[in-house]
PDB file of C-alpha atoms in Angstrom:
ATOM      1  CA  GLN A 345     147.340 113.676 122.528  1.00  0.00           C
ATOM      2  CA  VAL A 346     148.421 113.806 126.160  1.00  0.00           C
ATOM      3  CA  GLN A 347     146.000 112.400 128.665  1.00  0.00           C
ATOM      4  CA  VAL A 348     146.110 111.883 132.416  1.00  0.00           C
ATOM      5  CA  VAL A 349     143.993 109.599 134.529  1.00  0.00           C
ATOM      6  CA  GLU A 350     143.984 109.796 138.287  1.00  0.00           C
ATOM      7  CA  SER A 351     142.765 107.136 140.660  1.00  0.00           C
ATOM      8  CA  GLY A 352     142.729 106.367 144.333  1.00  0.00           C
ATOM      9  CA  GLY A 353     141.165 108.568 146.930  1.00  0.00           C
ATOM     10  CA  GLY A 354     138.429 107.637 149.330  1.00  0.00           C
ATOM     11  CA  SER A 355     137.424 108.324 152.894  1.00  0.00           C
ATOM     12  CA  VAL A 356     139.621 108.059 155.966  1.00  0.00           C
ATOM     13  CA  GLN A 357     139.742 109.411 159.480  1.00  0.00           C
ATOM     14  CA  THR A 358     142.193 112.025 160.677  1.00  0.00           C
ATOM     15  CA  GLY A 359     145.680 110.596 160.760  1.00  0.00           C
ATOM     16  CA  GLY A 360     144.954 108.035 158.085  1.00  0.00           C
ATOM     17  CA  SER A 361     146.658 107.515 154.742  1.00  0.00           C
ATOM     18  CA  LEU A 362     145.633 107.369 151.122  1.00  0.00           C
ATOM     19  CA  ARG A 363     147.490 107.004 147.851  1.00  0.00           C
ATOM     20  CA  LEU A 364     146.560 108.702 144.623  1.00  0.00           C
ATOM     21  CA  SER A 365     147.970 107.706 141.278  1.00  0.00           C
ATOM     22  CA  CYS A 366     148.266 109.653 138.067  1.00  0.00           C
ATOM     23  CA  GLU A 367     148.964 107.911 134.791  1.00  0.00           C
ATOM     24  CA  ALA A 368     150.044 109.940 131.804  1.00  0.00           C
ATOM     25  CA  SER A 369     149.935 108.872 128.175  1.00  0.00           C
ATOM     26  CA  GLY A 370     150.541 110.363 124.780  1.00  0.00           C
ATOM     27  CA  TYR A 371     153.540 112.533 125.667  1.00  0.00           C
ATOM     28  CA  GLU A 372     156.644 112.260 123.516  1.00  0.00           C
ATOM     29  CA  TYR A 373     159.321 114.436 125.063  1.00  0.00           C
ATOM     30  CA  PHE A 374     161.083 114.878 128.357  1.00  0.00           C
ATOM     31  CA  ALA A 375     160.426 117.631 130.904  1.00  0.00           C
ATOM     32  CA  TRP A 376     156.812 116.776 131.496  1.00  0.00           C
ATOM     33  CA  CYS A 377     155.562 117.408 135.001  1.00  0.00           C
ATOM     34  CA  LEU A 378     152.578 115.953 136.785  1.00  0.00           C
ATOM     35  CA  ALA A 379     150.944 117.932 139.527  1.00  0.00           C
ATOM     36  CA  TRP A 380     148.122 117.487 141.960  1.00  0.00           C
ATOM     37  CA  PHE A 381     145.698 120.246 142.736  1.00  0.00           C
ATOM     38  CA  ARG A 382     142.757 120.080 145.111  1.00  0.00           C
ATOM     39  CA  GLN A 383     139.537 122.007 145.336  1.00  0.00           C
ATOM     40  CA  VAL A 384     136.641 122.267 147.735  1.00  0.00           C
ATOM     41  CA  PRO A 385     133.298 123.843 146.843  1.00  0.00           C
ATOM     42  CA  GLY A 386     133.392 127.608 147.055  1.00  0.00           C
ATOM     43  CA  LYS A 387     137.162 127.858 147.041  1.00  0.00           C
ATOM     44  CA  GLU A 388     139.788 128.214 144.359  1.00  0.00           C
ATOM     45  CA  ARG A 389     141.730 125.230 143.184  1.00  0.00           C
ATOM     46  CA  GLU A 390     145.011 125.020 145.076  1.00  0.00           C
ATOM     47  CA  TRP A 391     148.253 123.367 144.148  1.00  0.00           C
ATOM     48  CA  VAL A 392     149.445 120.480 146.320  1.00  0.00           C
ATOM     49  CA  ALA A 393     152.545 118.915 144.802  1.00  0.00           C
ATOM     50  CA  ALA A 394     154.319 118.215 141.533  1.00  0.00           C
ATOM     51  CA  GLY A 395     157.067 116.064 140.094  1.00  0.00           C
ATOM     52  CA  LYS A 396     158.622 115.005 136.821  1.00  0.00           C
ATOM     53  CA  ILE A 397     157.008 112.075 135.059  1.00  0.00           C
ATOM     54  CA  GLU A 398     160.412 110.439 134.714  1.00  0.00           C
ATOM     55  CA  GLY A 399     161.003 110.887 138.443  1.00  0.00           C
ATOM     56  CA  GLY A 400     162.613 113.505 140.611  1.00  0.00           C
ATOM     57  CA  GLY A 401     162.075 117.238 140.712  1.00  0.00           C
ATOM     58  CA  THR A 402     159.408 116.970 143.380  1.00  0.00           C
ATOM     59  CA  VAL A 403     158.015 120.080 145.027  1.00  0.00           C
ATOM     60  CA  TYR A 404     155.346 120.406 147.684  1.00  0.00           C
ATOM     61  CA  ASP A 405     153.116 123.044 149.142  1.00  0.00           C
ATOM     62  CA  ASP A 406     154.096 123.954 152.702  1.00  0.00           C
ATOM     63  CA  SER A 407     150.776 122.629 153.995  1.00  0.00           C
ATOM     64  CA  VAL A 408     151.646 119.072 152.957  1.00  0.00           C
ATOM     65  CA  LYS A 409     155.427 118.946 153.359  1.00  0.00           C
ATOM     66  CA  GLY A 410     156.485 116.055 155.520  1.00  0.00           C
ATOM     67  CA  ARG A 411     153.117 114.329 155.071  1.00  0.00           C
ATOM     68  CA  PHE A 412     152.738 113.883 151.308  1.00  0.00           C
ATOM     69  CA  THR A 413     155.323 112.228 149.082  1.00  0.00           C
ATOM     70  CA  ILE A 414     155.492 111.671 145.340  1.00  0.00           C
ATOM     71  CA  HIS A 415     156.822 108.324 144.177  1.00  0.00           C
ATOM     72  CA  GLN A 416     157.365 107.012 140.688  1.00  0.00           C
ATOM     73  CA  ALA A 417     155.569 103.777 139.966  1.00  0.00           C
ATOM     74  CA  ASN A 418     157.208 100.798 138.282  1.00  0.00           C
ATOM     75  CA  ALA A 419     155.280 101.914 135.230  1.00  0.00           C
ATOM     76  CA  LYS A 420     157.391 104.935 134.381  1.00  0.00           C
ATOM     77  CA  ASN A 421     154.480 107.023 133.168  1.00  0.00           C
ATOM     78  CA  THR A 422     152.763 106.944 136.539  1.00  0.00           C
ATOM     79  CA  LEU A 423     153.349 108.899 139.710  1.00  0.00           C
ATOM     80  CA  TYR A 424     151.890 108.190 143.110  1.00  0.00           C
ATOM     81  CA  LEU A 425     150.980 110.784 145.704  1.00  0.00           C
ATOM     82  CA  GLN A 426     151.289 109.099 149.077  1.00  0.00           C
ATOM     83  CA  MET A 427     149.298 111.062 151.636  1.00  0.00           C
ATOM     84  CA  ASN A 428     149.989 110.332 155.286  1.00  0.00           C
ATOM     85  CA  ASN A 429     148.748 111.861 158.509  1.00  0.00           C
ATOM     86  CA  LEU A 430     145.735 113.258 156.711  1.00  0.00           C
ATOM     87  CA  LYS A 431     143.798 116.151 158.184  1.00  0.00           C
ATOM     88  CA  PRO A 432     140.203 117.274 157.565  1.00  0.00           C
ATOM     89  CA  GLU A 433     141.535 120.301 155.688  1.00  0.00           C
ATOM     90  CA  ASP A 434     143.081 117.910 153.144  1.00  0.00           C
ATOM     91  CA  SER A 435     139.588 116.957 152.008  1.00  0.00           C
ATOM     92  CA  GLY A 436     138.558 117.907 148.509  1.00  0.00           C
ATOM     93  CA  THR A 437     138.556 116.828 144.915  1.00  0.00           C
ATOM     94  CA  TYR A 438     142.086 116.076 143.806  1.00  0.00           C
ATOM     95  CA  TYR A 439     143.017 116.673 140.198  1.00  0.00           C
ATOM     96  CA  CYS A 440     146.070 115.456 138.353  1.00  0.00           C
ATOM     97  CA  ALA A 441     147.441 117.743 135.676  1.00  0.00           C
ATOM     98  CA  ALA A 442     150.275 117.558 133.166  1.00  0.00           C
ATOM     99  CA  GLY A 443     152.388 120.185 131.508  1.00  0.00           C
ATOM    100  CA  ARG A 444     155.765 120.359 129.804  1.00  0.00           C
ATOM    101  CA  GLN A 445     158.056 122.505 131.921  1.00  0.00           C
ATOM    102  CA  GLU A 446     161.717 122.572 130.996  1.00  0.00           C
ATOM    103  CA  TRP A 447     162.849 124.595 134.012  1.00  0.00           C
ATOM    104  CA  GLY A 448     161.329 122.446 136.725  1.00  0.00           C
ATOM    105  CA  CYS A 449     157.858 121.706 137.950  1.00  0.00           C
ATOM    106  CA  THR A 450     155.878 124.693 139.112  1.00  0.00           C
ATOM    107  CA  SER A 451     152.843 125.380 141.237  1.00  0.00           C
ATOM    108  CA  VAL A 452     151.213 127.596 138.631  1.00  0.00           C
ATOM    109  CA  ALA A 453     147.993 126.133 137.311  1.00  0.00           C
ATOM    110  CA  VAL A 454     148.258 127.712 133.865  1.00  0.00           C
ATOM    111  CA  SER A 455     151.504 125.780 133.331  1.00  0.00           C
ATOM    112  CA  TYR A 456     149.448 122.602 133.274  1.00  0.00           C
ATOM    113  CA  TYR A 457     147.215 122.162 130.263  1.00  0.00           C
ATOM    114  CA  VAL A 458     146.021 118.585 130.516  1.00  0.00           C
ATOM    115  CA  TRP A 459     143.736 117.794 133.418  1.00  0.00           C
ATOM    116  CA  GLY A 460     142.134 114.661 134.817  1.00  0.00           C
ATOM    117  CA  HIS A 461     138.554 114.398 135.993  1.00  0.00           C
ATOM    118  CA  GLY A 462     139.360 114.406 139.684  1.00  0.00           C
ATOM    119  CA  THR A 463     139.050 111.985 142.556  1.00  0.00           C
ATOM    120  CA  GLN A 464     137.474 112.659 145.932  1.00  0.00           C
ATOM    121  CA  VAL A 465     139.376 112.608 149.209  1.00  0.00           C
ATOM    122  CA  THR A 466     137.408 112.912 152.432  1.00  0.00           C
ATOM    123  CA  VAL A 467     139.066 113.085 155.823  1.00  0.00           C
ATOM    124  CA  SER A 468     136.739 112.962 158.782  1.00  0.00           C
ATOM    125  CA  PRO A 469     137.617 114.353 162.235  1.00  0.00           C
TER     126      PRO A 469
END
């Protein structure tokens, strides 16, 4: 059974940095993607970024391009989301999600069927 656990997050001021991690377990085949979504109360969950668990294939929402970067950890089943130059609008609950996608990682939420419990990111002005 595939599981994902995210960690990291916290509170920073505008311009600060945070790193989220997402560890996946229980998957047996290639072509698994991990993605981060974020949500604030009263709004729909929005996609942030995604990448292949084995590394590469990273894609980013336009709102975070140039500021957020996905890195593969030394533990090959873990990806990091490095978030730099954070803005108040980046605040929210960040969720890691996993899905097997043979044609590249997508931004479509229904393509991800294993979700973590979320971690809070707060960016103050």
